[in-house]
GROMACS .gro file of C-alpha atoms in nm:
model
  262
    1UNK     CA    1   6.822   9.812  11.995
    2UNK     CA    2   6.791  10.173  12.108
    3UNK     CA    3   6.964  10.231  12.442
    4UNK     CA    4   6.638  10.308  12.625
    5UNK     CA    5   6.490   9.975  12.509
    6UNK     CA    6   6.794   9.782  12.632
    7UNK     CA    7   6.777   9.966  12.965
    8UNK     CA    8   6.408   9.877  12.997
    9UNK     CA    9   6.480   9.508  12.926
   10UNK     CA   10   6.759   9.496  13.183
   11UNK     CA   11   6.546   9.674  13.445
   12UNK     CA   12   6.280   9.403  13.451
   13UNK     CA   13   6.294   9.150  13.734
   14UNK     CA   14   6.080   8.886  13.563
   15UNK     CA   15   5.961   8.800  13.210
   16UNK     CA   16   5.685   8.562  13.105
   17UNK     CA   17   5.696   8.466  12.736
   18UNK     CA   18   5.375   8.352  12.570
   19UNK     CA   19   5.400   8.205  12.219
   20UNK     CA   20   5.136   8.148  11.953
   21UNK     CA   21   5.305   7.931  11.693
   22UNK     CA   22   5.273   7.996  11.319
   23UNK     CA   23   5.372   7.791  11.017
   24UNK     CA   24   5.672   8.022  10.963
   25UNK     CA   25   5.756   8.127  11.320
   26UNK     CA   26   5.569   8.262  11.618
   27UNK     CA   27   5.395   8.566  11.766
   28UNK     CA   28   5.533   8.635  12.111
   29UNK     CA   29   5.398   8.843  12.397
   30UNK     CA   30   5.626   8.936  12.688
   31UNK     CA   31   5.485   9.046  13.024
   32UNK     CA   32   5.563   9.016  13.395
   33UNK     CA   33   5.278   8.770  13.448
   34UNK     CA   34   5.100   8.492  13.260
   35UNK     CA   35   4.842   8.604  13.002
   36UNK     CA   36   4.477   8.549  13.084
   37UNK     CA   37   4.277   8.295  12.881
   38UNK     CA   38   4.118   8.584  12.691
   39UNK     CA   39   4.460   8.739  12.625
   40UNK     CA   40   4.597   8.408  12.497
   41UNK     CA   41   4.292   8.360  12.271
   42UNK     CA   42   4.349   8.707  12.122
   43UNK     CA   43   4.717   8.628  12.067
   44UNK     CA   44   4.624   8.311  11.879
   45UNK     CA   45   4.369   8.494  11.661
   46UNK     CA   46   4.623   8.761  11.570
   47UNK     CA   47   4.880   8.490  11.495
   48UNK     CA   48   4.644   8.322  11.247
   49UNK     CA   49   4.579   8.650  11.065
   50UNK     CA   50   4.948   8.734  11.061
   51UNK     CA   51   5.023   8.391  10.913
   52UNK     CA   52   4.793   8.478  10.622
   53UNK     CA   53   4.968   8.816  10.591
   54UNK     CA   54   5.310   8.653  10.590
   55UNK     CA   55   5.201   8.398  10.330
   56UNK     CA   56   5.100   8.689  10.104
   57UNK     CA   57   5.434   8.856  10.178
   58UNK     CA   58   5.619   8.542  10.062
   59UNK     CA   59   5.409   8.528   9.744
   60UNK     CA   60   5.490   8.894   9.670
   61UNK     CA   61   5.856   8.834   9.747
   62UNK     CA   62   5.862   8.539   9.506
   63UNK     CA   63   5.689   8.744   9.233
   64UNK     CA   64   5.937   9.030   9.284
   65UNK     CA   65   6.230   8.788   9.263
   66UNK     CA   66   6.091   8.644   8.938
   67UNK     CA   67   6.044   8.993   8.792
   68UNK     CA   68   6.396   9.089   8.897
   69UNK     CA   69   6.540   8.772   8.742
   70UNK     CA   70   6.356   8.847   8.417
   71UNK     CA   71   6.502   9.199   8.422
   72UNK     CA   72   6.856   9.066   8.478
   73UNK     CA   73   6.821   8.802   8.207
   74UNK     CA   74   6.690   9.063   7.962
   75UNK     CA   75   6.995   9.280   8.035
   76UNK     CA   76   7.229   8.985   7.982
   77UNK     CA   77   7.048   8.899   7.659
   78UNK     CA   78   7.108   9.253   7.530
   79UNK     CA   79   7.478   9.202   7.598
   80UNK     CA   80   7.478   8.862   7.423
   81UNK     CA   81   7.289   9.004   7.123
   82UNK     CA   82   7.533   9.293   7.084
   83UNK     CA   83   7.823   9.049   7.112
   84UNK     CA   84   7.683   8.828   6.837
   85UNK     CA   85   7.639   9.136   6.618
   86UNK     CA   86   8.009   9.223   6.653
   87UNK     CA   87   8.177   9.187   6.313
   88UNK     CA   88   8.498   9.378   6.377
   89UNK     CA   89   8.729   9.372   6.679
   90UNK     CA   90   8.715   9.753   6.686
   91UNK     CA   91   8.356   9.731   6.809
   92UNK     CA   92   8.463   9.607   7.152
   93UNK     CA   93   8.434   9.951   7.313
   94UNK     CA   94   8.068   9.966   7.205
   95UNK     CA   95   8.002   9.637   7.383
   96UNK     CA   96   8.182   9.766   7.692
   97UNK     CA   97   7.937  10.060   7.685
   98UNK     CA   98   7.646   9.812   7.682
   99UNK     CA   99   7.784   9.648   7.999
  100UNK     CA  100   7.799   9.982   8.180
  101UNK     CA  101   7.454  10.087   8.058
  102UNK     CA  102   7.284   9.762   8.161
  103UNK     CA  103   7.444   9.756   8.507
  104UNK     CA  104   7.326  10.112   8.568
  105UNK     CA  105   6.972  10.021   8.458
  106UNK     CA  106   6.976   9.732   8.705
  107UNK     CA  107   7.025   9.980   8.989
  108UNK     CA  108   7.400   9.965   9.044
  109UNK     CA  109   7.509  10.283   9.223
  110UNK     CA  110   7.886  10.246   9.189
  111UNK     CA  111   8.080  10.562   9.109
  112UNK     CA  112   8.255  10.386   8.819
  113UNK     CA  113   8.305  10.053   8.642
  114UNK     CA  114   8.622   9.908   8.500
  115UNK     CA  115   8.675   9.624   8.255
  116UNK     CA  116   9.021   9.474   8.228
  117UNK     CA  117   9.130   9.239   7.950
  118UNK     CA  118   9.450   9.042   7.956
  119UNK     CA  119   9.643   8.788   7.751
  120UNK     CA  120   9.736   8.455   7.911
  121UNK     CA  121  10.021   8.482   8.160
  122UNK     CA  122  10.074   8.856   8.117
  123UNK     CA  123  10.074   9.100   8.408
  124UNK     CA  124   9.972   9.397   8.190
  125UNK     CA  125   9.624   9.459   8.060
  126UNK     CA  126   9.393   9.690   7.869
  127UNK     CA  127   9.130   9.883   8.064
  128UNK     CA  128   8.800  10.053   7.986
  129UNK     CA  129   8.678  10.286   8.261
  130UNK     CA  130   8.333  10.443   8.285
  131UNK     CA  131   8.225  10.718   8.528
  132UNK     CA  132   7.881  10.845   8.623
  133UNK     CA  133   7.991  11.198   8.537
  134UNK     CA  134   8.117  11.104   8.189
  135UNK     CA  135   7.882  10.959   7.929
  136UNK     CA  136   8.118  10.929   7.632
  137UNK     CA  137   8.194  10.593   7.472
  138UNK     CA  138   8.455  10.406   7.681
  139UNK     CA  139   8.806  10.413   7.541
  140UNK     CA  140   9.073  10.147   7.597
  141UNK     CA  141   9.384  10.235   7.799
  142UNK     CA  142   9.688  10.010   7.826
  143UNK     CA  143   9.811   9.946   8.180
  144UNK     CA  144  10.161   9.793   8.217
  145UNK     CA  145  10.287   9.575   8.500
  146UNK     CA  146  10.315   9.795   8.809
  147UNK     CA  147  10.520   9.743   9.124
  148UNK     CA  148  10.235   9.838   9.354
  149UNK     CA  149  10.061   9.636   9.628
  150UNK     CA  150   9.707   9.715   9.508
  151UNK     CA  151   9.798   9.621   9.151
  152UNK     CA  152   9.946   9.294   9.282
  153UNK     CA  153   9.629   9.216   9.482
  154UNK     CA  154   9.417   9.261   9.170
  155UNK     CA  155   9.651   9.037   8.969
  156UNK     CA  156   9.648   8.770   9.240
  157UNK     CA  157   9.267   8.762   9.241
  158UNK     CA  158   9.282   8.724   8.863
  159UNK     CA  159   9.552   8.453   8.872
  160UNK     CA  160   9.349   8.263   9.133
  161UNK     CA  161   9.041   8.290   8.903
  162UNK     CA  162   8.833   8.424   9.191
  163UNK     CA  163   8.481   8.479   9.064
  164UNK     CA  164   8.430   8.751   9.325
  165UNK     CA  165   8.678   8.943   9.535
  166UNK     CA  166   8.651   9.264   9.738
  167UNK     CA  167   8.965   9.480   9.757
  168UNK     CA  168   8.959   9.784   9.988
  169UNK     CA  169   9.219  10.058  10.024
  170UNK     CA  170   9.242  10.420  10.127
  171UNK     CA  171   9.455  10.694  10.275
  172UNK     CA  172   9.818  10.717  10.173
  173UNK     CA  173   9.805  10.379   9.997
  174UNK     CA  174   9.528  10.505   9.767
  175UNK     CA  175   9.695  10.841   9.703
  176UNK     CA  176  10.017  10.667   9.595
  177UNK     CA  177   9.827  10.430   9.366
  178UNK     CA  178   9.623  10.717   9.215
  179UNK     CA  179   9.938  10.919   9.153
  180UNK     CA  180  10.112  10.622   8.990
  181UNK     CA  181   9.817  10.551   8.758
  182UNK     CA  182   9.739  10.912   8.667
  183UNK     CA  183  10.094  11.036   8.607
  184UNK     CA  184  10.303  10.732   8.503
  185UNK     CA  185  10.065  10.530   8.283
  186UNK     CA  186   9.830  10.592   7.990
  187UNK     CA  187   9.564  10.682   8.249
  188UNK     CA  188   9.722  11.029   8.253
  189UNK     CA  189   9.526  11.078   7.928
  190UNK     CA  190   9.194  11.039   8.112
  191UNK     CA  191   8.952  11.333   8.086
  192UNK     CA  192   9.012  11.582   8.366
  193UNK     CA  193   8.673  11.505   8.523
  194UNK     CA  194   8.764  11.138   8.546
  195UNK     CA  195   9.097  11.211   8.716
  196UNK     CA  196   8.927  11.444   8.962
  197UNK     CA  197   8.665  11.179   9.041
  198UNK     CA  198   8.939  10.921   9.114
  199UNK     CA  199   9.139  11.153   9.339
  200UNK     CA  200   8.830  11.278   9.524
  201UNK     CA  201   8.763  10.938   9.681
  202UNK     CA  202   8.940  10.905  10.018
  203UNK     CA  203   8.855  10.537  10.034
  204UNK     CA  204   8.784  10.292   9.753
  205UNK     CA  205   8.625   9.949   9.740
  206UNK     CA  206   8.686   9.740   9.428
  207UNK     CA  207   8.437   9.457   9.375
  208UNK     CA  208   8.607   9.238   9.116
  209UNK     CA  209   8.487   8.937   8.920
  210UNK     CA  210   8.768   8.763   8.731
  211UNK     CA  211   8.774   8.501   8.459
  212UNK     CA  212   9.050   8.382   8.225
  213UNK     CA  213   9.066   8.683   7.995
  214UNK     CA  214   8.861   8.955   8.160
  215UNK     CA  215   8.796   9.120   8.493
  216UNK     CA  216   8.486   9.329   8.560
  217UNK     CA  217   8.488   9.557   8.861
  218UNK     CA  218   8.254   9.804   9.025
  219UNK     CA  219   8.427  10.081   9.219
  220UNK     CA  220   8.259  10.259   9.510
  221UNK     CA  221   8.295  10.335   9.879
  222UNK     CA  222   8.144  10.010  10.012
  223UNK     CA  223   8.106   9.647   9.900
  224UNK     CA  224   7.816   9.555   9.672
  225UNK     CA  225   7.507   9.393   9.829
  226UNK     CA  226   7.498   9.016   9.776
  227UNK     CA  227   7.239   9.033   9.496
  228UNK     CA  228   7.444   9.289   9.300
  229UNK     CA  229   7.764   9.090   9.356
  230UNK     CA  230   7.590   8.792   9.195
  231UNK     CA  231   7.479   9.008   8.899
  232UNK     CA  232   7.834   9.138   8.853
  233UNK     CA  233   7.965   8.781   8.831
  234UNK     CA  234   7.698   8.690   8.575
  235UNK     CA  235   7.787   8.991   8.359
  236UNK     CA  236   8.157   8.908   8.385
  237UNK     CA  237   8.088   8.550   8.274
  238UNK     CA  238   7.894   8.669   7.966
  239UNK     CA  239   8.161   8.928   7.885
  240UNK     CA  240   8.425   8.655   7.903
  241UNK     CA  241   8.237   8.481   7.620
  242UNK     CA  242   8.219   8.815   7.436
  243UNK     CA  243   8.594   8.865   7.468
  244UNK     CA  244   8.658   8.513   7.337
  245UNK     CA  245   8.459   8.610   7.026
  246UNK     CA  246   8.662   8.933   7.005
  247UNK     CA  247   8.987   8.731   7.008
  248UNK     CA  248   8.853   8.505   6.731
  249UNK     CA  249   8.764   8.811   6.520
  250UNK     CA  250   9.103   8.965   6.589
  251UNK     CA  251   9.275   8.644   6.478
  252UNK     CA  252   9.061   8.623   6.161
  253UNK     CA  253   9.139   8.987   6.078
  254UNK     CA  254   9.511   8.924   6.122
  255UNK     CA  255   9.491   8.621   5.893
  256UNK     CA  256   9.296   8.818   5.633
  257UNK     CA  257   9.551   9.100   5.652
  258UNK     CA  258   9.839   8.854   5.610
  259UNK     CA  259   9.668   8.700   5.307
  260UNK     CA  260   9.626   9.050   5.161
  261UNK     CA  261   9.995   9.124   5.218
  262UNK     CA  262  10.101   8.791   5.064
   0.00000   0.00000   0.00000
C-alpha cells in the first residue's frame, strides 16, 4: 500500500467491518461505526450487481484463456507440420527458425532464444542462437565441454531432466562466461551485433526447459511469467520429438551413403 494509506490505517482507533457476501467473495465497508440499515441495504444491492459483473469477468477470462490456448496450439501445430515436412537433416536450422518465430508471435519478449542439442552422455552440444536484432536464419555452433560454473549448472539441469529451470548470473561471473564463449569457442564466429548484445547485458536470466536430446532456453533480464514458462516447456517437448525425427533422418542418410560407398 502507499505509505499515506498505511499511516491512515494505523492512525485509526477503531474499525467496524461490514460484509455483504457474494458467491465469489465479499464487498466490505470499513468505518468507525456500524452502518445504518439504509447503508447496509445499499451495500447489499451493490454486492449483487458486482456479483453479476464478476460473473461476466470470469466468462471473459475463460473465453480469453480458450482463445490463447487455440493460439498456442496453432503455433505448436505449425512446428509439428514443419517437422513432418523435413526430408533432410540439413533442414533442422529452418525448423529452429520456426520455433523462434512462433515464440515471438506468442508475445515472448526475451532478448534471445537458444536451442541446444546433445548426444546421450556427452557434455558438449550444438547450439542455435537467435537475437531480436538479427533476423537471419539460425546457424548451428558447436560448444565443447567447458570448465565453467554456469556451463555446469546448465548441464546439471539437463542431466536431471528438469522440465523447467531458471539460472541467473551477472557481474564478474557473467563477464568471464561471455569472454570464454566469445573468444575460446565457435561462438567467436557470431555476427558482431550478436556479440555486442551478449556483452551489453549486465545481468542474465536463462529460462531453460530440458529433455533427453534438446534444451530450449529464453534469455532475458528476468524470469518468464508462469504462462510463458509453460509455453516454453510445451515447445521444448515438441522440439524433442522433432529432433528425434532429425536423428532418424541423419541415420538413414548415413546408411544410404554407406550403401553408395559399398
